Structure formats: C-alpha cells, structure tokens
PDB file of C-alpha atoms in Angstrom:
ATOM      1  CA  UNK T   1       0.000   0.000   0.000  1.00 42.00           C
ATOM      2  CA  UNK T   2       1.077   3.596  -0.594  1.00 43.00           C
ATOM      3  CA  UNK T   3       2.360   5.648   2.269  1.00 36.00           C
ATOM      4  CA  UNK T   4      -0.508   6.732   4.491  1.00 43.00           C
ATOM      5  CA  UNK T   5      -2.788   3.895   3.368  1.00 45.00           C
ATOM      6  CA  UNK T   6      -4.347   1.971   6.226  1.00 44.00           C
ATOM      7  CA  UNK T   7      -6.624  -0.976   6.923  1.00 41.00           C
ATOM      8  CA  UNK T   8      -7.773  -2.621  10.160  1.00 35.00           C
ATOM      9  CA  UNK T   9      -6.429  -6.067  10.966  1.00 32.00           C
ATOM     10  CA  UNK T  10      -7.280  -6.306  14.664  1.00 31.00           C
ATOM     11  CA  UNK T  11      -9.109  -9.541  15.245  1.00 31.00           C
ATOM     12  CA  UNK T  12      -9.539  -8.925  18.970  1.00 27.00           C
ATOM     13  CA  UNK T  13     -12.496  -6.575  18.660  1.00 26.00           C
ATOM     14  CA  UNK T  14     -16.076  -7.871  18.524  1.00 26.00           C
ATOM     15  CA  UNK T  15     -18.086  -7.227  15.375  1.00 27.00           C
ATOM     16  CA  UNK T  16     -21.724  -6.272  15.052  1.00 32.00           C
ATOM     17  CA  UNK T  17     -24.249  -8.018  12.842  1.00 32.00           C
ATOM     18  CA  UNK T  18     -27.418  -6.595  11.325  1.00 36.00           C
ATOM     19  CA  UNK T  19     -30.046  -8.510   9.328  1.00 34.00           C
ATOM     20  CA  UNK T  20     -29.188  -8.309   5.644  1.00 32.00           C
ATOM     21  CA  UNK T  21     -32.857  -8.074   4.672  1.00 33.00           C
ATOM     22  CA  UNK T  22     -33.628  -4.968   6.754  1.00 35.00           C
ATOM     23  CA  UNK T  23     -34.320  -1.820   4.716  1.00 35.00           C
ATOM     24  CA  UNK T  24     -32.099   1.186   5.421  1.00 36.00           C
ATOM     25  CA  UNK T  25     -33.511   4.276   7.144  1.00 34.00           C
ATOM     26  CA  UNK T  26     -34.725   7.066   4.919  1.00 30.00           C
ATOM     27  CA  UNK T  27     -32.004   9.474   6.053  1.00 31.00           C
ATOM     28  CA  UNK T  28     -28.513   9.499   4.557  1.00 32.00           C
ATOM     29  CA  UNK T  29     -27.048   7.803   7.636  1.00 29.00           C
ATOM     30  CA  UNK T  30     -27.205   4.110   6.827  1.00 32.00           C
ATOM     31  CA  UNK T  31     -26.771   1.378   9.399  1.00 31.00           C
ATOM     32  CA  UNK T  32     -24.049  -1.233   9.412  1.00 35.00           C
ATOM     33  CA  UNK T  33     -24.683  -4.354   7.374  1.00 36.00           C
ATOM     34  CA  UNK T  34     -28.152  -3.395   6.139  1.00 36.00           C
ATOM     35  CA  UNK T  35     -29.351  -3.345   2.557  1.00 37.00           C
ATOM     36  CA  UNK T  36     -32.464  -2.144   0.767  1.00 40.00           C
ATOM     37  CA  UNK T  37     -35.022  -4.722  -0.334  1.00 37.00           C
ATOM     38  CA  UNK T  38     -34.554  -6.174  -3.812  1.00 41.00           C
ATOM     39  CA  UNK T  39     -35.649  -3.759  -6.523  1.00 46.00           C
ATOM     40  CA  UNK T  40     -35.362  -3.781 -10.304  1.00 50.00           C
ATOM     41  CA  UNK T  41     -31.727  -4.861  -9.994  1.00 55.00           C
ATOM     42  CA  UNK T  42     -32.533  -7.741  -7.656  1.00 65.00           C
ATOM     43  CA  UNK T  43     -31.290  -8.415  -4.141  1.00 86.00           C
ATOM     44  CA  UNK T  44     -28.136  -7.016  -2.595  1.00 93.00           C
ATOM     45  CA  UNK T  45     -26.385  -3.695  -3.124  1.00 96.00           C
ATOM     46  CA  UNK T  46     -25.343  -2.207  -6.443  1.00 97.00           C
ATOM     47  CA  UNK T  47     -21.566  -1.932  -6.907  1.00 97.00           C
ATOM     48  CA  UNK T  48     -19.882   1.182  -8.305  1.00 98.00           C
ATOM     49  CA  UNK T  49     -16.375   0.133  -9.296  1.00 98.00           C
ATOM     50  CA  UNK T  50     -13.498   2.628  -9.024  1.00 98.00           C
ATOM     51  CA  UNK T  51      -9.744   2.341  -9.756  1.00 97.00           C
ATOM     52  CA  UNK T  52      -6.877   2.629  -7.259  1.00 98.00           C
ATOM     53  CA  UNK T  53      -5.693   5.960  -5.859  1.00 98.00           C
ATOM     54  CA  UNK T  54      -9.018   7.811  -5.884  1.00 98.00           C
ATOM     55  CA  UNK T  55      -8.165  11.029  -4.045  1.00 97.00           C
ATOM     56  CA  UNK T  56     -10.256  13.349  -1.919  1.00 97.00           C
ATOM     57  CA  UNK T  57     -10.308  15.989  -4.669  1.00 97.00           C
ATOM     58  CA  UNK T  58     -12.252  13.545  -6.853  1.00 97.00           C
ATOM     59  CA  UNK T  59     -14.736  12.975  -4.035  1.00 98.00           C
ATOM     60  CA  UNK T  60     -15.051  16.628  -3.012  1.00 97.00           C
ATOM     61  CA  UNK T  61     -13.747  18.829  -5.857  1.00 97.00           C
ATOM     62  CA  UNK T  62     -11.832  21.874  -4.687  1.00 94.00           C
ATOM     63  CA  UNK T  63     -13.850  24.255  -6.848  1.00 95.00           C
ATOM     64  CA  UNK T  64     -16.950  23.515  -4.731  1.00 96.00           C
ATOM     65  CA  UNK T  65     -15.398  23.437  -1.274  1.00 96.00           C
ATOM     66  CA  UNK T  66     -16.800  26.835  -0.297  1.00 95.00           C
ATOM     67  CA  UNK T  67     -20.327  25.428  -0.587  1.00 95.00           C
ATOM     68  CA  UNK T  68     -22.344  23.129   1.667  1.00 96.00           C
ATOM     69  CA  UNK T  69     -21.937  19.356   1.599  1.00 96.00           C
ATOM     70  CA  UNK T  70     -25.288  19.140  -0.200  1.00 96.00           C
ATOM     71  CA  UNK T  71     -23.802  21.079  -3.118  1.00 97.00           C
ATOM     72  CA  UNK T  72     -20.432  19.324  -2.968  1.00 97.00           C
ATOM     73  CA  UNK T  73     -22.174  15.942  -3.126  1.00 97.00           C
ATOM     74  CA  UNK T  74     -23.733  16.888  -6.478  1.00 97.00           C
ATOM     75  CA  UNK T  75     -20.194  17.004  -7.909  1.00 97.00           C
ATOM     76  CA  UNK T  76     -18.812  13.926  -6.149  1.00 98.00           C
ATOM     77  CA  UNK T  77     -16.680  11.864  -8.574  1.00 98.00           C
ATOM     78  CA  UNK T  78     -17.843  13.939 -11.551  1.00 97.00           C
ATOM     79  CA  UNK T  79     -14.336  13.923 -13.080  1.00 96.00           C
ATOM     80  CA  UNK T  80     -14.338  10.104 -13.093  1.00 96.00           C
ATOM     81  CA  UNK T  81     -18.029   9.175 -13.299  1.00 96.00           C
ATOM     82  CA  UNK T  82     -20.016  12.202 -14.484  1.00 96.00           C
ATOM     83  CA  UNK T  83     -23.387  10.561 -13.770  1.00 95.00           C
ATOM     84  CA  UNK T  84     -22.502   9.149 -10.341  1.00 97.00           C
ATOM     85  CA  UNK T  85     -24.244  11.757  -8.167  1.00 97.00           C
ATOM     86  CA  UNK T  86     -27.404  11.521 -10.281  1.00 97.00           C
ATOM     87  CA  UNK T  87     -27.575   7.732 -10.530  1.00 97.00           C
ATOM     88  CA  UNK T  88     -26.269   6.455  -7.185  1.00 97.00           C
ATOM     89  CA  UNK T  89     -29.034   5.215  -4.883  1.00 96.00           C
ATOM     90  CA  UNK T  90     -29.219   4.840  -1.082  1.00 96.00           C
ATOM     91  CA  UNK T  91     -27.697   1.491  -0.149  1.00 96.00           C
ATOM     92  CA  UNK T  92     -25.273   1.324  -3.089  1.00 97.00           C
ATOM     93  CA  UNK T  93     -21.620   0.554  -2.366  1.00 98.00           C
ATOM     94  CA  UNK T  94     -18.322   1.673  -3.832  1.00 98.00           C
ATOM     95  CA  UNK T  95     -15.672  -0.991  -4.474  1.00 98.00           C
ATOM     96  CA  UNK T  96     -12.299   0.506  -5.295  1.00 98.00           C
ATOM     97  CA  UNK T  97      -8.638  -0.277  -5.738  1.00 98.00           C
ATOM     98  CA  UNK T  98      -5.959   0.405  -3.138  1.00 98.00           C
ATOM     99  CA  UNK T  99      -5.367   3.764  -1.461  1.00 98.00           C
ATOM    100  CA  UNK T 100      -8.940   5.038  -1.647  1.00 98.00           C
ATOM    101  CA  UNK T 101      -9.254   8.568  -0.245  1.00 98.00           C
ATOM    102  CA  UNK T 102      -5.607   9.603  -0.466  1.00 97.00           C
ATOM    103  CA  UNK T 103      -4.835  13.303  -0.547  1.00 95.00           C
ATOM    104  CA  UNK T 104      -6.015  16.162   1.613  1.00 92.00           C
ATOM    105  CA  UNK T 105      -7.759  15.963   4.957  1.00 92.00           C
ATOM    106  CA  UNK T 106     -11.081  17.430   3.754  1.00 94.00           C
ATOM    107  CA  UNK T 107     -13.866  15.763   5.709  1.00 95.00           C
ATOM    108  CA  UNK T 108     -16.344  16.633   2.966  1.00 96.00           C
ATOM    109  CA  UNK T 109     -14.894  13.806   0.837  1.00 97.00           C
ATOM    110  CA  UNK T 110     -16.491  11.240   3.129  1.00 97.00           C
ATOM    111  CA  UNK T 111     -19.486  13.405   4.040  1.00 97.00           C
ATOM    112  CA  UNK T 112     -20.475  13.708   0.364  1.00 97.00           C
ATOM    113  CA  UNK T 113     -20.725   9.914   0.087  1.00 98.00           C
ATOM    114  CA  UNK T 114     -22.846   9.773   3.235  1.00 96.00           C
ATOM    115  CA  UNK T 115     -25.108  12.498   1.868  1.00 96.00           C
ATOM    116  CA  UNK T 116     -25.610  10.477  -1.336  1.00 97.00           C
ATOM    117  CA  UNK T 117     -26.571   7.408   0.687  1.00 96.00           C
ATOM    118  CA  UNK T 118     -23.531   5.239  -0.034  1.00 97.00           C
ATOM    119  CA  UNK T 119     -23.737   2.336   2.423  1.00 95.00           C
ATOM    120  CA  UNK T 120     -20.073   1.364   2.405  1.00 97.00           C
ATOM    121  CA  UNK T 121     -16.746   1.643   0.647  1.00 98.00           C
ATOM    122  CA  UNK T 122     -14.818  -1.590   0.098  1.00 98.00           C
ATOM    123  CA  UNK T 123     -11.132  -1.397  -0.841  1.00 98.00           C
ATOM    124  CA  UNK T 124      -7.776  -3.027  -0.034  1.00 98.00           C
ATOM    125  CA  UNK T 125      -6.528   0.105   1.758  1.00 98.00           C
ATOM    126  CA  UNK T 126      -7.366   3.746   2.459  1.00 98.00           C
ATOM    127  CA  UNK T 127      -5.741   7.106   2.923  1.00 96.00           C
ATOM    128  CA  UNK T 128      -5.132   7.494   6.656  1.00 94.00           C
ATOM    129  CA  UNK T 129      -6.929  10.826   7.073  1.00 95.00           C
ATOM    130  CA  UNK T 130      -9.879   9.683   4.976  1.00 97.00           C
ATOM    131  CA  UNK T 131     -10.146   6.506   7.052  1.00 96.00           C
ATOM    132  CA  UNK T 132     -10.531   8.508  10.243  1.00 93.00           C
ATOM    133  CA  UNK T 133     -12.891  11.057   8.710  1.00 94.00           C
ATOM    134  CA  UNK T 134     -15.129   8.379   7.196  1.00 96.00           C
ATOM    135  CA  UNK T 135     -15.975   6.725  10.488  1.00 95.00           C
ATOM    136  CA  UNK T 136     -16.322  10.134  12.155  1.00 94.00           C
ATOM    137  CA  UNK T 137     -19.130  11.033   9.724  1.00 94.00           C
ATOM    138  CA  UNK T 138     -20.727   7.576   9.828  1.00 95.00           C
ATOM    139  CA  UNK T 139     -19.379   6.026   6.615  1.00 96.00           C
ATOM    140  CA  UNK T 140     -18.572   2.317   6.803  1.00 97.00           C
ATOM    141  CA  UNK T 141     -15.216   1.270   5.334  1.00 97.00           C
ATOM    142  CA  UNK T 142     -14.454  -2.406   4.780  1.00 97.00           C
ATOM    143  CA  UNK T 143     -10.893  -3.485   4.057  1.00 98.00           C
ATOM    144  CA  UNK T 144     -10.815  -6.347   1.549  1.00 97.00           C
ATOM    145  CA  UNK T 145      -7.533  -7.347  -0.035  1.00 96.00           C
ATOM    146  CA  UNK T 146      -9.423  -9.201  -2.780  1.00 96.00           C
ATOM    147  CA  UNK T 147     -11.702  -6.282  -3.690  1.00 97.00           C
ATOM    148  CA  UNK T 148     -10.395  -6.380  -7.272  1.00 95.00           C
ATOM    149  CA  UNK T 149     -12.463  -9.541  -7.787  1.00 95.00           C
ATOM    150  CA  UNK T 150     -15.673  -7.450  -7.618  1.00 96.00           C
ATOM    151  CA  UNK T 151     -16.795  -5.835 -10.874  1.00 95.00           C
ATOM    152  CA  UNK T 152     -18.918  -2.819 -11.697  1.00 96.00           C
ATOM    153  CA  UNK T 153     -22.664  -3.385 -11.761  1.00 95.00           C
ATOM    154  CA  UNK T 154     -22.658  -6.512  -9.603  1.00 96.00           C
ATOM    155  CA  UNK T 155     -24.886  -6.662  -6.551  1.00 96.00           C
ATOM    156  CA  UNK T 156     -23.338  -7.824  -3.299  1.00 96.00           C
ATOM    157  CA  UNK T 157     -24.218  -8.609   0.288  1.00 95.00           C
ATOM    158  CA  UNK T 158     -21.853  -8.231   3.213  1.00 93.00           C
ATOM    159  CA  UNK T 159     -21.757  -9.432   6.815  1.00 92.00           C
ATOM    160  CA  UNK T 160     -19.640  -7.303   9.126  1.00 90.00           C
ATOM    161  CA  UNK T 161     -19.698  -9.881  11.923  1.00 84.00           C
ATOM    162  CA  UNK T 162     -18.196 -12.582   9.734  1.00 90.00           C
ATOM    163  CA  UNK T 163     -16.101 -10.106   7.767  1.00 93.00           C
ATOM    164  CA  UNK T 164     -17.419 -11.494   4.500  1.00 94.00           C
ATOM    165  CA  UNK T 165     -18.967 -10.276   1.274  1.00 95.00           C
ATOM    166  CA  UNK T 166     -20.336 -12.151  -1.718  1.00 94.00           C
ATOM    167  CA  UNK T 167     -21.851 -11.365  -5.074  1.00 94.00           C
ATOM    168  CA  UNK T 168     -25.542 -12.276  -5.328  1.00 94.00           C
ATOM    169  CA  UNK T 169     -26.220 -10.878  -8.831  1.00 93.00           C
ATOM    170  CA  UNK T 170     -23.489 -10.629 -11.468  1.00 92.00           C
ATOM    171  CA  UNK T 171     -22.986  -7.703 -13.837  1.00 91.00           C
ATOM    172  CA  UNK T 172     -25.131  -9.449 -16.473  1.00 90.00           C
ATOM    173  CA  UNK T 173     -28.076  -9.645 -14.064  1.00 90.00           C
ATOM    174  CA  UNK T 174     -27.796 -13.367 -13.332  1.00 90.00           C
ATOM    175  CA  UNK T 175     -28.606 -14.373  -9.767  1.00 91.00           C
ATOM    176  CA  UNK T 176     -25.890 -16.482  -8.184  1.00 89.00           C
ATOM    177  CA  UNK T 177     -26.534 -19.358  -5.841  1.00 83.00           C
ATOM    178  CA  UNK T 178     -24.929 -20.362  -2.573  1.00 78.00           C
ATOM    179  CA  UNK T 179     -21.775 -21.377  -4.443  1.00 76.00           C
ATOM    180  CA  UNK T 180     -20.909 -17.727  -5.162  1.00 86.00           C
ATOM    181  CA  UNK T 181     -17.372 -16.783  -4.164  1.00 88.00           C
ATOM    182  CA  UNK T 182     -17.097 -15.365  -0.633  1.00 94.00           C
ATOM    183  CA  UNK T 183     -14.451 -12.690  -0.060  1.00 96.00           C
ATOM    184  CA  UNK T 184     -12.932 -12.047   3.348  1.00 96.00           C
ATOM    185  CA  UNK T 185     -12.611  -8.582   4.869  1.00 97.00           C
ATOM    186  CA  UNK T 186     -10.465  -7.455   7.779  1.00 96.00           C
ATOM    187  CA  UNK T 187     -12.240  -7.245  11.139  1.00 94.00           C
ATOM    188  CA  UNK T 188     -13.441  -3.772  12.132  1.00 94.00           C
ATOM    189  CA  UNK T 189     -13.104  -2.696  15.773  1.00 92.00           C
ATOM    190  CA  UNK T 190     -16.449  -2.663  17.531  1.00 91.00           C
ATOM    191  CA  UNK T 191     -16.140   0.959  18.618  1.00 91.00           C
ATOM    192  CA  UNK T 192     -15.918   2.066  14.982  1.00 93.00           C
ATOM    193  CA  UNK T 193     -18.987   0.064  14.036  1.00 91.00           C
ATOM    194  CA  UNK T 194     -20.860   1.619  16.950  1.00 91.00           C
ATOM    195  CA  UNK T 195     -19.863   5.019  15.592  1.00 92.00           C
ATOM    196  CA  UNK T 196     -21.257   4.152  12.157  1.00 92.00           C
ATOM    197  CA  UNK T 197     -24.462   2.823  13.704  1.00 90.00           C
ATOM    198  CA  UNK T 198     -24.920   6.130  15.543  1.00 88.00           C
ATOM    199  CA  UNK T 199     -24.443   8.101  12.329  1.00 90.00           C
ATOM    200  CA  UNK T 200     -20.962   9.375  13.194  1.00 89.00           C
ATOM    201  CA  UNK T 201     -18.964  10.693  16.113  1.00 88.00           C
ATOM    202  CA  UNK T 202     -21.026  13.804  16.902  1.00 82.00           C
ATOM    203  CA  UNK T 203     -24.402  12.016  16.895  1.00 82.00           C
ATOM    204  CA  UNK T 204     -22.845   9.303  19.041  1.00 84.00           C
ATOM    205  CA  UNK T 205     -21.658  11.854  21.601  1.00 87.00           C
ATOM    206  CA  UNK T 206     -25.078  13.537  21.619  1.00 84.00           C
ATOM    207  CA  UNK T 207     -26.741  10.183  22.275  1.00 84.00           C
ATOM    208  CA  UNK T 208     -24.396   9.439  25.149  1.00 81.00           C
ATOM    209  CA  UNK T 209     -24.933  12.820  26.794  1.00 82.00           C
ATOM    210  CA  UNK T 210     -28.692  12.565  26.313  1.00 79.00           C
ATOM    211  CA  UNK T 211     -28.887   9.364  28.353  1.00 68.00           C
ATOM    212  CA  UNK T 212     -30.086   9.865  31.970  1.00 68.00           C
ATOM    213  CA  UNK T 213     -27.272   9.620  34.465  1.00 61.00           C
TER     214      UNK T 213
END
C-alpha cells in the first residue's frame, strides 16, 4: 500500500451483525450491514467500481469546497463518473482499488458519500486521514484485499460480523446461488462500528450525553 494507506487487521475486537434483509432508514445515515429490499436490480447492493488511488479531490472537488456538503455531493466523482451523483441510490456501495481517499484531509470527501446514501466503501486500503474522517461522519469502510475480484454493476451482500462479502447478482443480471465466491474482509473494531451505527462521532456523543445519568 502507498504511504498513508491503512486498513484494520485487529481480530480482537467484537463485530456487530445486522439482518441483511432490513431496509435502510430514509435518512442518509445508513446502518451497518443493512441493505435495501430487492428492486429492479434484484437483491443485494449495487456496486460502483473505481480504480486505485481515488483522491479526496475527486470525491469533493476543490472548486466547490466553499459550498455546503449538499452542493459538494452533487459534484462527487464527476471527473471520473459524471453521472454518479445523479444515478447512485441509497444502499449502493463503492468498491475501489488500493489507497482510496488519499490526498487532503477534507472531511467533505467522506461526508459527500454519506449524503448520497452510499452504504459502504470496500477497498484493499485507504488514505489514513480519509479513514478517520469516514468513520467520524458515519461512513462504513471495509478493508478487503481481494476487492479487485468485484466488478462494476454486480450486486453484493456483506456481513460485518463474519467479515465477508459475496456477489448475489453478477454484472449481467444473473442471480448467483450459494456457491458464489465469498471474499474475506479485515475485522473492524467494535467501537468504529458503533460510531457508524450512531451516524458518526457527533451524533454518538449527543446520544451518550442525552442518556439519563
């Protein structure tokens, strides 16, 4: 991995599990391990495939940084996938090559994906600052060294407790059976999954302080 790229490999932390057939909430803050019910594309989550070394300027273009995250999100990945912001749907996932999110520390790079409803990013490694920012704003990152085996347009399911993902519908629209290849992801520390479940660090802190003492 490039300098600054990170991925969790701490097997000592417990993992959370959510039913894979539970619809996501209507807000942009999606819960860990959940997927929308099967629609026109079938079950699972639609994959948007990206190359290695996607930087934060591609996710949150500098020309729009003076605007709100709602505006920035409309231009997310427009230099690489001009129709992404218009066509991505809540519950979709991004599967990318190594070093996703390298570059500057702009938090809006992760926040734009959350605003668009992206459920998770799956990649072999991440830019260190992006990795921290993503969980802080409630974006799930899964580290999968075999992410290159996933292609654009497939539909996948993932289980954060088992650290696994599998394709359920291939790019041609064919549903795959139980013999579909299962890819292994690195374990994610439980405290980070709790942060994603809460919708990010700030909502998590608000929830904690709101609890009666």
